[in-house]
Coordinates of C-alpha atoms in Angstrom, one line a residue:
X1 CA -2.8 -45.3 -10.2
X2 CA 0.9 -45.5 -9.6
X3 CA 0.6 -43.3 -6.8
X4 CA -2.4 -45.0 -4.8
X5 CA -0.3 -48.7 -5.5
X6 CA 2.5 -46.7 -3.5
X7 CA 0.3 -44.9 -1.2
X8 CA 2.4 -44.5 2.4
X9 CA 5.4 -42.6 0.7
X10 CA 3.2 -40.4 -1.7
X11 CA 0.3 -39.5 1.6
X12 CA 1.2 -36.3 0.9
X13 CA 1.2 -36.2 -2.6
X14 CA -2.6 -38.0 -2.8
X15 CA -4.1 -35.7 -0.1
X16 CA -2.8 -32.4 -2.2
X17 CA -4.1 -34.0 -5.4
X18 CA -7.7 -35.0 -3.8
X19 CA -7.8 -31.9 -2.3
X20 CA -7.2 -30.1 -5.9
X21 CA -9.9 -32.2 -7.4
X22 CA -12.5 -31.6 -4.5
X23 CA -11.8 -27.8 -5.0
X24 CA -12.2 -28.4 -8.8
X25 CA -15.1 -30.3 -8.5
X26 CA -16.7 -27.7 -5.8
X27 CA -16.0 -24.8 -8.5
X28 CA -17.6 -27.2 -11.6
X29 CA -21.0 -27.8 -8.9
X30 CA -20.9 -23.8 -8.6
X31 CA -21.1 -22.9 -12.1
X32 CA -23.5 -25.8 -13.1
X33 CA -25.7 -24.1 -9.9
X34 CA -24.8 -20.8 -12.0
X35 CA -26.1 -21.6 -15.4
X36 CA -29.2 -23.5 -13.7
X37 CA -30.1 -21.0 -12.0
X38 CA -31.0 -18.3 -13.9
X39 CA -34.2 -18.2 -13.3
X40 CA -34.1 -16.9 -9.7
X41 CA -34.2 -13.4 -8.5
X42 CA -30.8 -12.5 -8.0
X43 CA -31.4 -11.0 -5.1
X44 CA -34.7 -12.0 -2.9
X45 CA -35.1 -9.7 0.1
X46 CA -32.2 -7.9 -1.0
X47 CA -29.8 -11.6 0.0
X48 CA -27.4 -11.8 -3.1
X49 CA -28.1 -15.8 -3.9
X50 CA -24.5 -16.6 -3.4
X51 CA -25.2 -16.1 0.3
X52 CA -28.2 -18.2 0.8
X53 CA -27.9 -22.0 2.6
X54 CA -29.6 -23.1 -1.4
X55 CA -27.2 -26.3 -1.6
X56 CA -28.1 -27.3 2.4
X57 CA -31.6 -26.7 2.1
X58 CA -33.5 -30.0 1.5
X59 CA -36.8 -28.3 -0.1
X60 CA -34.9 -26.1 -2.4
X61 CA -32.9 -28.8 -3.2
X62 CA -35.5 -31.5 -3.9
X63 CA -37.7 -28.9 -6.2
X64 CA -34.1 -28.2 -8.1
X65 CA -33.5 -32.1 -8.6
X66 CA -37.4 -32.0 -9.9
X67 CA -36.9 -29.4 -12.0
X68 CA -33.8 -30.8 -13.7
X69 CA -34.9 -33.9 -14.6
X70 CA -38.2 -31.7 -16.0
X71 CA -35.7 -29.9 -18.1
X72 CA -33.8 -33.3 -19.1
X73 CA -36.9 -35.2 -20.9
X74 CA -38.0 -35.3 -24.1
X75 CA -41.2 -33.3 -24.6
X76 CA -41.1 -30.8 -22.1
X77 CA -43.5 -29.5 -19.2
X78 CA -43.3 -26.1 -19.9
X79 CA -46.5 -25.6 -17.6
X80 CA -44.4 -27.7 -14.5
X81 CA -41.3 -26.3 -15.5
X82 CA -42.5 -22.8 -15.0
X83 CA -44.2 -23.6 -11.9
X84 CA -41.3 -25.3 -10.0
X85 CA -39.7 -21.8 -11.0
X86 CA -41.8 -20.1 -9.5
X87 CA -41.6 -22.6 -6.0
X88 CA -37.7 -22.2 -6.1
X89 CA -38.3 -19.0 -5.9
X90 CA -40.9 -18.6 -2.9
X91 CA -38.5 -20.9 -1.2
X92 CA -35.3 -18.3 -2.2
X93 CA -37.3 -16.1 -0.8
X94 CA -38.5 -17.7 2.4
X95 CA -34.6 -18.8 3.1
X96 CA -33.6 -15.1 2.5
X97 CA -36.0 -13.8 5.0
X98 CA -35.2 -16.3 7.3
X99 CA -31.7 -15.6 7.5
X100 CA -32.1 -12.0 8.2
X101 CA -34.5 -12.4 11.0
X102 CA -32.1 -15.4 12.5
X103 CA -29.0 -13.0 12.1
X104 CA -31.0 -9.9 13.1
X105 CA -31.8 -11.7 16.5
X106 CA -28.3 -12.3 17.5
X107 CA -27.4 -8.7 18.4
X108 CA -29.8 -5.7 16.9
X109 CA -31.9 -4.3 20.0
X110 CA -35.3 -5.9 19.6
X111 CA -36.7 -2.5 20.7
X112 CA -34.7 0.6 20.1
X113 CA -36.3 3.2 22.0
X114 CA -39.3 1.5 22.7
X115 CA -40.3 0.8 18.7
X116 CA -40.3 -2.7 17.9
X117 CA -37.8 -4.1 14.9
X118 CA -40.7 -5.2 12.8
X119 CA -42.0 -1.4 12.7
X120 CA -38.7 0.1 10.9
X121 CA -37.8 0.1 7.7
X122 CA -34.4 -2.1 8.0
X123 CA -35.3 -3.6 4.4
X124 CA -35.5 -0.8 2.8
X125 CA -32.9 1.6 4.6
X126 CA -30.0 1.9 2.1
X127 CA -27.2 2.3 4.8
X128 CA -28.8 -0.5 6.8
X129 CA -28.6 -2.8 4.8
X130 CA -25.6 -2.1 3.0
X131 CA -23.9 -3.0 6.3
X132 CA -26.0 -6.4 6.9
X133 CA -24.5 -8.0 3.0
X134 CA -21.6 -6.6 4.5
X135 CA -21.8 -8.9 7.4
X136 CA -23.4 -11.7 6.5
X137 CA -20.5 -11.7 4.0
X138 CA -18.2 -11.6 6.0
X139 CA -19.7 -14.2 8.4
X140 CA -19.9 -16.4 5.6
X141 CA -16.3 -16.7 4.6
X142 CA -14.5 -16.6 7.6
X143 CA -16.4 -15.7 10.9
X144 CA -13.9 -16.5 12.9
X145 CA -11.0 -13.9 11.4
X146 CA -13.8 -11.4 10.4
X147 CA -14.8 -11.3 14.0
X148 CA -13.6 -7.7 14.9
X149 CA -15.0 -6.5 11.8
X150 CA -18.2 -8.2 12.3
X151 CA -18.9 -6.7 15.9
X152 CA -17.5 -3.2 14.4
X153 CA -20.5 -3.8 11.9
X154 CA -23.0 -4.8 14.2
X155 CA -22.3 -1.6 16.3
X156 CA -23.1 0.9 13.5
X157 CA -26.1 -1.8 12.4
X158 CA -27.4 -0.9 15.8
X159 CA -26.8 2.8 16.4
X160 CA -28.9 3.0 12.8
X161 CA -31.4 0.8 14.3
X162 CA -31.3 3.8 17.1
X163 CA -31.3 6.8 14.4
X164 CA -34.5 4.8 12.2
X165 CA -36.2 4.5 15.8
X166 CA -35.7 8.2 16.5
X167 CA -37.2 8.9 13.2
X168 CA -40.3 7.0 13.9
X169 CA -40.8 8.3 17.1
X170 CA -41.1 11.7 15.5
X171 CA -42.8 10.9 12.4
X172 CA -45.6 9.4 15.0
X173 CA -45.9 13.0 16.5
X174 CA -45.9 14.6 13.1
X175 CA -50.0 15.6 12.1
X176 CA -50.5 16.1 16.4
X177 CA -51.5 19.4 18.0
X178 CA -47.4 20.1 18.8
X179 CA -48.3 22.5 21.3
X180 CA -51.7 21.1 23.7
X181 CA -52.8 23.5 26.1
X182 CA -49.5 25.3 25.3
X183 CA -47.4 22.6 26.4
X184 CA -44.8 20.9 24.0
X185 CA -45.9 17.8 22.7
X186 CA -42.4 16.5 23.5
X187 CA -42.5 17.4 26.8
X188 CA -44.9 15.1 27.8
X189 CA -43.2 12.2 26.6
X190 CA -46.1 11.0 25.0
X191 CA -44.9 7.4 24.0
X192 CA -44.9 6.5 27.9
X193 CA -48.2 6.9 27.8
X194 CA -49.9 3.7 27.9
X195 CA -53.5 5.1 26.5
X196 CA -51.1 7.7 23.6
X197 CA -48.9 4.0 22.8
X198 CA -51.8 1.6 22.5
X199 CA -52.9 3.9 19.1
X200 CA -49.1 3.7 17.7
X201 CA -49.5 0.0 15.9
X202 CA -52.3 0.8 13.9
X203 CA -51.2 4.6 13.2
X204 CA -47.9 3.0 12.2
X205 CA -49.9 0.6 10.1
X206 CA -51.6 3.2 8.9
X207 CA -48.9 5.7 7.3
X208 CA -47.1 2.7 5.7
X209 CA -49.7 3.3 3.0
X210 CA -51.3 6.5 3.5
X211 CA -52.7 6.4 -0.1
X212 CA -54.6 3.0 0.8
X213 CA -55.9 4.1 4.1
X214 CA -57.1 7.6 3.7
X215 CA -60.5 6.7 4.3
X216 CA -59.4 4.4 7.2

């Protein structure tokens, strides 16, 4: 109080206690969001939480407000409770995919060697996306210092985009006659071929689950 009542000569004093409590108040938020939220995967899509737009996403955050005041009355919901759960979590889940695809777009190749994105696994390559929570950490907490690092990152992110595509230009060869009429299969750059490319989609479909679609 004495220090507002006095407030030109203290300026200094006020802004470096108001910025102590915001930071305290920012860190009290976090851990409330911490203890709240335990009921989310940790990780949808493979997106630790902690780097997920939760607190500036309106939906998630109107469900979260729904679901604490379900938690807060006397005689709970458990029925509503576990459902709004589950929505928080679809909607983790929806944000988490949406970031990826929005950072993907800004510099991976959309078609390394001809294969589109969507047909390799980038979700489930271990090296891949090792380096993309690398990024997107980075990006989060300062992507204006972290910028050499970042394009150092998205470099190697794309020359494993190249290696995945390699690999699934051969595994779409693997099964073929390798040698028609004596000639090697790759020598005929097969994947030029607009009649040989127009099968690739569904043979990629396919061999995701060759167990499903033996009979196929």
């Amino acid at each position: 109080m004495k220090l507002k009542q006095n407030a030109a000569p203290n300026a200094s004093r006020i802004s470096e206690l108001e910025d102590a409590m915001n930071e305290r108040a920012h860190e009290l938020a976090r851990q409330m969001h911490e203890k709240e939220r335990t009921y989310l995967d940790p990780e949808p899509e493979g997106v630790p939480l902690d780097l997920l737009p939760l607190n500036e996403d309106e939906a998630f955050s109107k469900m979260e407000r729904d679901l604490r005041e379900s938690n807060s009355e006397h005689g709970k919901n458990n029925i509503m409770i576990s459902a709004l759960e589950g929505e928080l979590n679809d909607r983790a889940l929806e944000l988490a995919k949406e970031l990826k695809d929005t950072e993907r777009e800004m510099f991976l190749d959309p078609q390394p060697g001809g294969v589109p994105l969507s047909e390799l696994p980038l979700d489930t390559d271990e090296p891949f996306h090792t380096m993309e929570i690398e990024r997107l950490r980075l990006r989060k907490d300062d992507p204006i210092g972290n910028v050499d690092s970042i394009k150092q990152l998205e470099d190697q992110m794309n020359e494993r985009v190249e290696e995945l595509a390699r690999d699934q230009l051969q595994e779409d060869l693997r099964g073929l006659v390798p040698n028609p009429r004596g000639v090697p299969l790759e020598l005929l750059r097969p994947h030029a071929d607009s009649k040989f490319a127009s099968h690739l989609p569904e043979l990629r479909r396919l061999k995701k689950d060759p167990k499903r679609n033996a009979d196929a």
